[in-house]
């Protein structure tokens, strides 16, 4: 007994109170990690003797429960005060000490995932290539990590849009609401199919006729209001500026402000409706519909969390089990199948971000949405384009992603992993060519087909090409230096050129602005620049690929109200500057071998430091600017800062270098890299930088 008591005294009082393992040094490791080394010390209170433990003394008065309660309350107040007064310093990540475990060093891991990290940064998403969890339950950093989502420069009374009166002020006129809804139904709904237009239109009319368009009117479901805000937010964010001007939204700043405020209102309405407890398909529809605007507006991180919640809500509502015998009317089951189809696609397409997925296809027994027109829901042949046709086919493409992921995880060597990559590459090529509906192919467009048919063709070409890149992503970086993966290099370069070719055609059309246009073009440009950095200056492809990347930057510079474009311009500009450095070294006669020209860890570090410094400088200048604005301006509603089809069969050899040929299948008799090469990818780090803006303050 006495030895046990003596051992317990070696633990500091903080670790004893928290019931965690102590290093038994002063200060101990846990207190140093928490920044409490000054208060670390041994507990001076003597331990109870065995006799006292067995038979408490009647003379000793126990501590009143109210006293313990007051201590707890006082501690809560201290913690809240500390959280409020904590300085908003730059987050400094402190990596854990590396044990000699034979693992690769952090710079090596950054190099392996470089391109993906750059792309993900442009999306506003995070993909940590070397994240290590902490065994201790205590945090390893004290300052709040940036979310990567759009953050406003300052706070105001409209920041949370928490009051129904504020939500009401955000709604435009009934005429404008109907115009926005009409545009979404005609030009955007084909892309996601998350709600049933006839039902929503009837609900919208009831909202204005029975409730006078008042959000706080009794009987108005806030989850339905969230769906309304998601529809009009996406319409305003995706509509061409000229189209938005015809609705009365003439100022670009107003379009930017309203689209973001409406997106934020979606989440406000859902939270006020307690949507995680009051389960409704409306919340699933609102969240799934919001995705089309979330990436453009800079809310990718939070949207991914809401999508996860929507998946769980949908499963709780049994939307994943809408088979032929499921109860409900035809319309009800169709609505459920449509939103579930979209949630599955979004979940499976997000696998490159997390290397995991939420929806297991083995447990999803719902039938796909009917290929039918909304007015009668009579099933039609697959070659007839309907409101659900594109979503149905894209779900087939998305369904390949979890199967690919499972196949790669089951492999034990780079050889077998690459075999799987080539196998799924061939499967996607077959799906994208021989199995796609005729209206999505290169067939002449018939007059009876919907207005969105050419937009869908380009969207499919861009998305399918990007998925080819995603299949090869783990071997892409090695492909620039290892001839064993030459097929991956050729494939990804051809896919990148296809994406840029289609994007250049998109910008001259009067179609909607889809986030995939910009995001996947950034990814394509990253690949072309990586190829440039791994070529000799005399090679003709070097100039061609650099020019294509510069054209993407030029197009993105003209994009309005897009965080993807803004981040992409910064990142691609920095990468092109690296290309110029190699050209200068070539003129000076100091050119290094191509594989050593580009130091990815150094580039990532420099890029992040420069953007962090610029953001900190801008943030420091904001208080004075805001005070001057408030003095000079009267009170007002604050603004938010928060045509040919793809040619897959062109027989011209020169033309085949410019577009991805989905009919080309790799030979499995490939050479293999030397020992030690695991095929891991430096592409992902660069994609991460493109899709995650750590320094966004507007």
XYZ file of C-alpha atoms in Angstrom, residues 53-691:
639
model
C -10.259 4.663 3.280
C -11.880 1.752 5.086
C -13.614 3.690 7.852
C -14.099 7.449 7.406
C -13.840 9.497 10.572
C -17.083 10.884 11.868
C -15.266 14.037 12.989
C -14.208 14.954 9.467
C -16.818 17.032 7.705
C -17.198 16.219 3.977
C -16.817 19.045 1.471
C -20.245 20.466 0.628
C -21.394 19.619 -2.914
C -22.182 23.296 -3.484
C -18.519 24.147 -2.947
C -17.442 21.659 -5.616
C -20.085 23.059 -7.955
C -18.770 26.583 -7.434
C -15.235 25.383 -8.230
C -16.459 23.832 -11.472
C -18.325 26.975 -12.442
C -15.277 29.102 -11.698
C -13.113 26.823 -13.847
C -15.580 27.079 -16.751
C -15.503 30.874 -16.523
C -11.693 30.850 -16.534
C -11.588 28.619 -19.604
C -14.130 30.786 -21.440
C -12.148 33.934 -20.605
C -8.958 32.294 -21.844
C -10.642 31.265 -25.089
C -11.948 34.792 -25.676
C -8.633 36.492 -24.948
C -6.471 34.006 -26.803
C -4.372 35.866 -29.396
C -5.195 35.230 -33.028
C -1.635 34.373 -33.852
C -0.602 32.493 -36.921
C -1.021 28.778 -36.429
C 2.334 27.115 -35.993
C 2.136 23.392 -36.416
C 4.622 21.536 -34.258
C 5.383 18.155 -35.800
C 5.906 15.286 -33.414
C 9.372 13.950 -33.007
C 10.230 11.339 -35.610
C 11.057 7.961 -34.217
C 13.427 5.751 -36.122
C 10.645 3.735 -37.634
C 11.965 3.597 -41.133
C 9.230 5.903 -42.394
C 9.812 8.546 -45.003
C 10.633 12.055 -43.913
C 8.008 14.802 -44.179
C 9.636 16.381 -47.272
C 9.507 13.004 -49.024
C 5.814 12.662 -48.259
C 5.159 16.188 -49.469
C 6.929 15.337 -52.699
C 4.834 12.210 -53.140
C 1.524 14.040 -52.803
C 2.572 17.380 -54.262
C 0.169 17.797 -57.157
C -2.981 16.745 -55.327
C -2.254 19.089 -52.440
C -1.977 21.959 -54.896
C -5.293 21.154 -56.565
C -7.115 20.696 -53.282
C -5.940 24.118 -52.113
C -7.850 25.749 -54.975
C -11.005 23.945 -53.901
C -10.722 25.094 -50.315
C -10.235 21.518 -49.141
C -7.570 20.006 -46.924
C -5.541 16.880 -47.586
C -2.777 16.443 -45.010
C -0.087 14.166 -46.468
C 1.654 13.507 -43.136
C -0.935 14.029 -40.402
C -0.062 12.165 -37.226
C -2.570 11.683 -34.473
C -1.618 12.284 -30.863
C -1.965 9.532 -28.283
C -2.616 12.026 -25.488
C -6.171 13.402 -25.293
C -4.689 16.899 -25.061
C -4.374 19.148 -28.110
C -0.983 19.714 -29.695
C -1.577 23.329 -30.659
C -3.236 26.195 -28.869
C -4.407 28.495 -31.637
C -7.408 27.896 -33.817
C -6.575 26.298 -37.144
C -7.974 28.042 -40.212
C -10.921 26.297 -41.783
C -10.009 27.143 -45.350
C -13.550 28.284 -46.023
C -14.420 31.829 -46.900
C -14.156 34.091 -43.855
C -15.484 37.595 -43.636
C -13.217 40.543 -42.972
C -15.173 41.689 -39.961
C -18.232 40.902 -37.940
C -21.569 42.597 -38.216
C -25.142 42.083 -37.211
C -25.801 40.016 -40.327
C -22.921 37.578 -39.851
C -25.067 34.658 -38.736
C -28.336 35.751 -40.338
C -29.783 34.295 -37.159
C -33.058 36.167 -36.930
C -36.073 35.441 -39.145
C -36.306 39.167 -39.857
C -32.798 39.136 -41.321
C -33.591 36.066 -43.399
C -36.665 37.850 -44.710
C -34.548 40.838 -45.764
C -32.336 38.539 -47.813
C -35.187 37.373 -50.051
C -35.491 39.309 -53.315
C -38.835 40.203 -54.835
C -41.255 37.381 -55.728
C -40.639 38.091 -59.413
C -36.881 37.712 -58.985
C -37.284 34.583 -56.881
C -39.356 32.986 -59.636
C -36.810 34.036 -62.267
C -33.991 32.473 -60.269
C -35.976 29.282 -59.707
C -36.905 29.097 -63.401
C -33.256 29.435 -64.396
C -32.202 26.755 -61.952
C -34.877 24.363 -63.216
C -34.005 24.938 -66.877
C -30.217 25.293 -66.779
C -28.875 23.703 -63.581
C -31.201 20.985 -62.317
C -30.039 18.558 -65.012
C -26.578 18.674 -63.414
C -27.541 17.540 -59.901
C -31.238 16.539 -59.861
C -31.499 16.981 -56.091
C -35.124 18.112 -56.004
C -38.325 17.520 -57.970
C -39.230 20.715 -59.822
C -43.053 20.279 -60.016
C -43.321 19.686 -56.276
C -41.078 22.608 -55.394
C -42.941 24.965 -57.730
C -46.240 24.077 -56.064
C -44.686 24.699 -52.662
C -43.279 28.030 -53.832
C -46.683 29.200 -55.010
C -48.201 28.214 -51.674
C -45.444 30.148 -49.907
C -46.489 33.354 -51.666
C -50.251 32.851 -51.851
C -50.938 31.369 -48.418
C -48.077 32.840 -46.404
C -47.461 36.114 -48.303
C -43.820 35.109 -48.736
C -43.150 35.473 -44.989
C -40.541 33.133 -43.582
C -41.825 33.392 -40.013
C -45.419 32.683 -41.005
C -46.946 29.746 -39.088
C -46.747 26.608 -41.170
C -43.598 27.570 -43.110
C -40.977 24.856 -42.724
C -37.507 26.361 -42.302
C -35.970 23.306 -43.954
C -38.014 24.130 -47.043
C -36.790 27.739 -46.791
C -33.249 26.332 -46.736
C -33.984 24.539 -50.008
C -35.302 27.796 -51.468
C -32.128 29.661 -50.500
C -29.944 26.883 -51.912
C -31.759 27.051 -55.261
C -31.523 30.817 -55.666
C -27.945 30.920 -54.349
C -26.810 28.392 -56.944
C -28.745 30.176 -59.692
C -27.118 33.538 -58.976
C -23.647 32.056 -58.499
C -23.760 29.985 -61.700
C -25.683 32.264 -64.063
C -23.647 34.258 -66.598
C -23.373 37.937 -65.573
C -25.434 39.061 -68.571
C -28.286 36.762 -67.560
C -28.201 37.953 -63.939
C -28.366 41.559 -65.104
C -31.662 40.871 -66.863
C -33.098 39.883 -63.475
C -32.034 43.187 -61.937
C -28.779 42.055 -60.295
C -26.567 44.457 -62.220
C -23.725 45.145 -59.794
C -21.080 42.389 -59.597
C -20.521 43.162 -55.907
C -24.209 42.699 -55.170
C -24.259 39.344 -56.973
C -21.213 38.282 -54.987
C -22.720 39.425 -51.692
C -26.161 37.934 -52.197
C -24.995 34.556 -53.464
C -22.808 34.137 -50.380
C -25.469 35.431 -47.983
C -28.052 33.101 -49.486
C -25.678 30.173 -49.125
C -25.098 31.040 -45.469
C -28.853 31.374 -45.003
C -29.227 27.723 -46.031
C -27.238 26.585 -43.021
C -28.898 29.129 -40.740
C -32.351 27.826 -41.654
C -31.288 24.219 -41.189
C -29.789 24.932 -37.789
C -32.827 26.898 -36.628
C -34.983 23.968 -37.732
C -32.759 21.601 -35.720
C -32.376 19.513 -38.855
C -30.159 16.860 -37.296
C -33.000 15.947 -34.917
C -36.041 16.784 -37.047
C -35.137 14.533 -39.944
C -36.557 15.548 -43.308
C -35.720 14.914 -46.922
C -35.835 18.697 -47.359
C -32.521 19.098 -45.550
C -30.939 16.477 -47.818
C -32.241 18.317 -50.881
C -31.029 21.686 -49.609
C -27.521 20.443 -48.836
C -27.134 18.457 -52.057
C -28.340 21.426 -54.110
C -25.920 23.764 -52.317
C -22.863 21.897 -53.572
C -23.092 23.474 -57.001
C -22.456 26.878 -55.395
C -20.374 25.923 -52.346
C -17.075 25.393 -54.178
C -17.436 28.561 -56.241
C -18.246 30.671 -53.186
C -15.474 29.301 -50.985
C -17.388 27.002 -48.635
C -15.956 23.630 -49.664
C -14.849 22.507 -46.203
C -18.113 23.174 -44.416
C -20.084 21.773 -47.342
C -18.274 18.449 -47.048
C -19.355 18.226 -43.400
C -22.969 19.068 -44.234
C -22.934 16.447 -46.988
C -21.844 13.841 -44.463
C -24.766 14.841 -42.254
C -27.116 14.667 -45.239
C -25.948 11.132 -46.017
C -26.703 10.003 -42.480
C -30.108 11.720 -42.518
C -30.927 10.087 -45.851
C -29.962 6.689 -44.479
C -32.127 7.301 -41.412
C -35.005 8.034 -43.791
C -34.221 4.778 -45.674
C -33.513 6.603 -48.931
C -30.816 4.000 -49.597
C -33.441 1.229 -49.628
C -35.986 2.539 -52.132
C -36.414 -0.665 -54.076
C -39.430 -1.692 -56.171
C -41.448 -2.712 -53.108
C -40.689 0.384 -51.031
C -43.767 2.152 -49.591
C -44.869 5.574 -50.783
C -46.275 7.189 -53.887
C -44.462 7.207 -57.198
C -43.520 10.861 -56.770
C -42.296 10.375 -53.204
C -40.080 7.460 -54.160
C -38.765 9.307 -57.201
C -37.842 12.333 -55.083
C -36.007 10.084 -52.637
C -34.129 8.239 -55.372
C -33.023 11.465 -57.019
C -31.549 13.044 -53.918
C -29.941 9.742 -52.879
C -28.395 9.391 -56.336
C -26.808 12.813 -55.973
C -25.557 12.166 -52.437
C -23.914 8.941 -53.615
C -22.206 10.678 -56.524
C -20.892 13.489 -54.360
C -19.631 11.064 -51.726
C -17.842 8.783 -54.172
C -16.315 11.628 -56.174
C -14.835 13.013 -52.944
C -12.753 9.882 -52.302
C -9.494 11.582 -53.440
C -9.851 14.032 -50.546
C -10.114 11.502 -47.727
C -9.214 8.134 -49.286
C -12.510 6.848 -47.867
C -16.239 7.010 -48.483
C -19.450 7.105 -46.458
C -21.878 5.211 -48.700
C -21.014 1.557 -49.141
C -22.465 0.451 -52.499
C -23.066 -3.019 -51.058
C -25.700 -1.624 -48.700
C -27.356 0.787 -51.107
C -30.259 -1.043 -52.725
C -32.198 1.954 -54.040
C -33.061 1.891 -57.698
C -31.662 4.731 -59.808
C -34.013 7.599 -60.652
C -36.397 6.908 -63.510
C -35.367 8.150 -66.922
C -38.649 10.004 -67.221
C -39.994 13.492 -67.768
C -41.233 15.264 -64.677
C -44.784 15.819 -65.884
C -45.710 12.115 -66.072
C -42.778 10.045 -64.708
C -43.324 7.451 -67.442
C -40.058 5.509 -67.952
C -38.393 6.210 -71.301
C -35.554 4.538 -73.239
C -32.078 5.544 -72.097
C -31.328 7.357 -75.358
C -34.085 9.896 -74.625
C -32.669 12.817 -72.595
C -34.646 13.678 -69.472
C -34.037 15.727 -66.337
C -32.347 12.728 -64.696
C -30.319 11.379 -67.634
C -27.027 13.104 -66.885
C -27.172 12.326 -63.153
C -27.961 8.683 -63.835
C -24.923 8.282 -66.070
C -22.597 10.291 -63.864
C -23.537 8.052 -60.959
C -22.290 5.091 -62.993
C -18.956 6.873 -63.357
C -18.890 7.742 -59.655
C -19.599 4.125 -58.697
C -16.192 3.147 -60.091
C -14.378 5.226 -57.476
C -15.124 3.162 -54.329
C -14.374 -0.048 -56.205
C -11.050 1.414 -57.333
C -10.277 2.497 -53.775
C -11.059 -0.953 -52.391
C -8.909 -2.582 -55.064
C -5.920 -0.354 -54.312
C -6.171 -0.854 -50.555
C -6.184 -4.626 -51.015
C -2.895 -4.555 -52.948
C 0.443 -5.139 -51.245
C 2.905 -4.021 -53.922
C 3.261 -1.158 -56.346
C 3.129 -3.685 -59.191
C -0.325 -4.954 -58.273
C -1.536 -1.423 -57.515
C -0.531 -0.288 -60.979
C -2.257 -3.300 -62.495
C -5.447 -2.166 -60.759
C -4.975 1.395 -62.007
C -4.671 0.196 -65.598
C -7.647 -2.119 -65.208
C -9.940 0.626 -63.894
C -8.590 3.022 -66.503
C -9.822 0.615 -69.180
C -13.188 0.252 -67.431
C -13.750 4.009 -67.315
C -12.787 4.385 -70.982
C -15.329 1.733 -71.920
C -18.023 3.391 -69.830
C -17.298 6.848 -71.236
C -17.478 5.697 -74.841
C -19.571 2.621 -75.546
C -22.018 2.925 -72.654
C -22.892 6.612 -72.589
C -26.303 7.724 -73.911
C -26.348 8.886 -77.510
C -27.254 12.471 -76.609
C -24.001 12.685 -74.601
C -21.947 11.416 -77.532
C -20.804 13.210 -80.661
C -24.091 12.594 -82.496
C -25.762 15.653 -84.053
C -27.992 17.476 -81.578
C -31.676 17.029 -82.338
C -34.048 20.007 -81.995
C -36.208 18.146 -79.490
C -33.348 17.676 -77.050
C -33.085 19.970 -74.009
C -31.190 23.244 -74.121
C -28.620 21.846 -71.710
C -27.492 19.027 -74.025
C -24.262 20.729 -75.252
C -23.449 21.839 -71.696
C -23.873 18.269 -70.476
C -21.558 16.953 -73.201
C -18.796 19.322 -72.174
C -19.364 18.685 -68.478
C -19.107 14.941 -69.057
C -15.931 15.290 -71.132
C -14.331 17.450 -68.431
C -15.482 15.264 -65.549
C -14.553 11.966 -67.214
C -11.105 13.272 -68.100
C -10.588 14.407 -64.532
C -11.612 10.974 -63.252
C -9.003 9.388 -65.503
C -6.451 11.626 -63.797
C -7.801 10.643 -60.391
C -7.414 6.966 -61.257
C -3.751 7.543 -62.142
C -3.025 10.131 -59.459
C -0.957 7.852 -57.195
C 1.525 7.185 -60.012
C 1.423 10.541 -61.767
C 4.428 12.168 -60.103
C 6.621 9.122 -60.666
C 5.538 9.086 -64.301
C 7.511 12.268 -65.001
C 10.804 10.579 -64.140
C 10.179 6.831 -64.476
C 9.568 5.402 -67.957
C 7.757 2.431 -66.401
C 4.795 4.751 -65.918
C 4.955 6.399 -69.341
C 1.354 5.395 -70.043
C 0.209 7.334 -66.976
C 2.092 10.411 -68.137
C 0.648 10.261 -71.655
C -2.847 9.588 -70.333
C -2.871 12.435 -67.818
C -1.408 14.905 -70.294
C -4.057 13.952 -72.871
C -6.784 14.241 -70.232
C -5.478 17.651 -69.180
C -5.544 18.895 -72.759
C -9.094 17.607 -73.163
C -10.193 19.509 -70.058
C -8.601 22.758 -71.214
C -9.926 22.320 -74.762
C -13.470 21.909 -73.461
C -13.090 24.751 -70.968
C -11.999 27.147 -73.711
C -15.201 26.252 -75.561
C -17.320 26.631 -72.421
C -16.290 30.239 -71.825
C -17.577 31.383 -75.215
C -20.991 29.800 -74.652
C -23.914 31.315 -72.807
C -24.207 28.392 -70.444
C -24.058 28.179 -66.654
C -20.773 28.489 -64.788
C -20.142 25.094 -63.204
C -17.488 24.756 -60.536
C -15.946 21.747 -62.276
C -15.015 23.944 -65.248
C -12.612 26.000 -63.168
C -11.498 23.423 -60.604
C -10.605 20.721 -63.103
C -8.925 23.235 -65.413
C -6.664 24.219 -62.526
C -5.802 20.550 -62.018
C -5.098 20.160 -65.735
C -2.844 23.215 -65.776
C -0.926 21.905 -62.746
C -0.196 18.665 -64.595
C 0.983 20.506 -67.695
C 3.283 22.724 -65.627
C 4.705 19.699 -63.814
C 5.410 18.205 -67.217
C 7.146 21.412 -68.299
C 9.326 21.332 -65.185
C 10.422 17.802 -66.070
C 11.319 18.479 -69.723
C 14.436 19.794 -71.384
C 14.133 23.377 -72.687
C 14.580 22.221 -76.268
C 11.511 19.975 -76.291
C 8.555 21.366 -78.253
C 6.015 20.113 -75.732
C 7.516 22.388 -73.098
C 6.396 25.537 -74.922
C 3.022 24.059 -75.867
C 2.149 23.012 -72.332
C 3.328 26.259 -70.777
C 1.172 28.198 -73.245
C -1.900 26.123 -72.397
C -1.374 26.754 -68.681
C -1.019 30.477 -69.324
C -4.287 30.435 -71.271
C -6.033 28.857 -68.282
C -4.699 31.619 -66.036
C -5.979 34.210 -68.488
C -9.469 32.701 -68.473
C -9.576 32.325 -64.691
C -8.558 35.948 -64.246
C -11.804 37.016 -65.915
C -14.012 34.846 -63.687
C -16.269 36.687 -61.276
C -17.438 35.528 -57.871
C -15.283 32.391 -57.791
C -12.874 31.480 -55.023
C -11.654 28.553 -57.128
C -10.586 30.933 -59.884
C -8.991 33.331 -57.413
C -6.954 30.615 -55.727
C -6.105 28.979 -59.022
C -4.693 32.188 -60.477
C -2.403 32.633 -57.461
C -1.179 29.070 -57.514
C -0.686 28.734 -61.264
C 1.065 32.094 -61.317
C 3.525 30.847 -58.708
C 4.100 27.616 -60.630
C 4.676 29.491 -63.883
C 7.205 31.642 -62.048
C 9.074 28.423 -61.262
C 9.048 27.623 -64.973
C 10.561 31.021 -65.706
C 13.305 30.337 -63.163
C 14.290 27.163 -64.984
C 14.356 29.080 -68.280
C 16.650 31.661 -66.722
C 18.955 28.954 -65.401
C 19.031 27.469 -68.904
C 20.156 30.808 -70.358
C 22.789 31.143 -67.627
C 24.097 27.668 -68.307
C 23.262 26.456 -64.802
C 20.290 24.250 -65.647
C 19.857 21.255 -63.364
C 18.564 17.877 -64.537
C 14.783 18.118 -65.149
C 13.894 15.934 -62.171
C 15.800 18.297 -59.845
C 14.555 21.591 -61.239
C 11.452 21.743 -59.040
C 11.662 21.306 -55.281
C 8.066 20.698 -54.219
C 8.546 21.023 -50.431
C 10.422 24.276 -50.892
C 7.758 25.594 -53.261
C 4.903 24.677 -50.917
C 6.692 26.290 -47.958
C 7.466 29.504 -49.843
C 3.991 29.736 -51.368
C 2.271 29.315 -48.007
C 4.566 31.762 -46.229
C 4.015 34.453 -48.847
C 0.241 34.059 -48.782
C 0.209 33.961 -44.987
C 2.201 37.174 -44.783
C -0.081 38.876 -47.310
C -3.174 37.759 -45.422
C -1.781 38.938 -42.087
C -0.910 42.314 -43.578
C -4.373 42.722 -45.059
C -5.985 41.662 -41.803
C -3.988 44.246 -39.849
C -5.195 46.966 -42.202
C -8.858 46.018 -41.882
C -9.744 47.677 -38.532
C -8.756 51.153 -39.727
C -10.514 50.649 -43.044
C -13.668 49.432 -41.323
C -13.692 52.366 -38.890
C -13.291 54.821 -41.767
C -16.080 53.116 -43.686
C -18.428 53.251 -40.718
C -17.770 56.971 -40.210
C -18.232 57.791 -43.878
C -21.198 55.587 -44.717
C -24.756 55.542 -43.377
C -26.128 52.309 -41.899
C -26.906 49.739 -44.554
C -27.106 46.003 -45.064
C -23.484 44.828 -44.821
C -21.934 43.021 -47.758
C -20.422 39.567 -47.419
C -16.824 38.786 -47.916
C -17.512 35.320 -46.387
C -19.275 23.749 -79.621
C -18.243 20.626 -81.183
C -18.577 17.668 -78.830
C -15.424 15.978 -77.488
C -13.786 13.854 -80.148
C -12.824 10.550 -78.571
C -12.230 8.755 -81.863
C -10.086 11.144 -83.878
C -7.792 8.984 -85.956
C -5.245 11.711 -86.640
C -2.141 10.902 -84.615
C -1.266 14.533 -84.060
C -4.793 15.305 -82.866
C -4.736 12.415 -80.435
C -2.042 14.193 -78.480
C -4.433 17.070 -77.827
C -7.408 15.158 -76.439
C -7.847 12.109 -74.290
C -8.660 9.016 -76.309
C -10.940 6.906 -74.137
C -10.549 3.973 -76.528
C -6.846 3.564 -75.752
C -6.109 0.763 -73.298
C -2.744 0.151 -71.681
C -0.589 -2.899 -72.148
C -0.204 -4.662 -68.805
C 3.282 -5.838 -69.823
C 4.860 -2.673 -68.467
C 8.363 -2.251 -67.117
C 8.757 -1.799 -63.383
C 10.586 0.783 -61.288
C 13.667 -0.068 -59.282
C 13.415 -1.260 -55.703
C 12.195 1.307 -53.238
C 9.744 3.021 -55.559
C 6.228 2.564 -54.283
C 4.427 4.577 -56.919
C 3.248 7.153 -54.420
C 2.259 10.457 -55.869
C 3.677 13.965 -55.618
C 0.687 15.202 -57.616
C -1.607 15.351 -54.595
C 0.386 17.942 -52.642
C 0.097 20.414 -55.496
C -3.622 19.744 -55.882
C -3.985 20.393 -52.157
C -2.552 23.885 -52.483
C -4.938 24.585 -55.336
C -7.987 23.539 -53.370
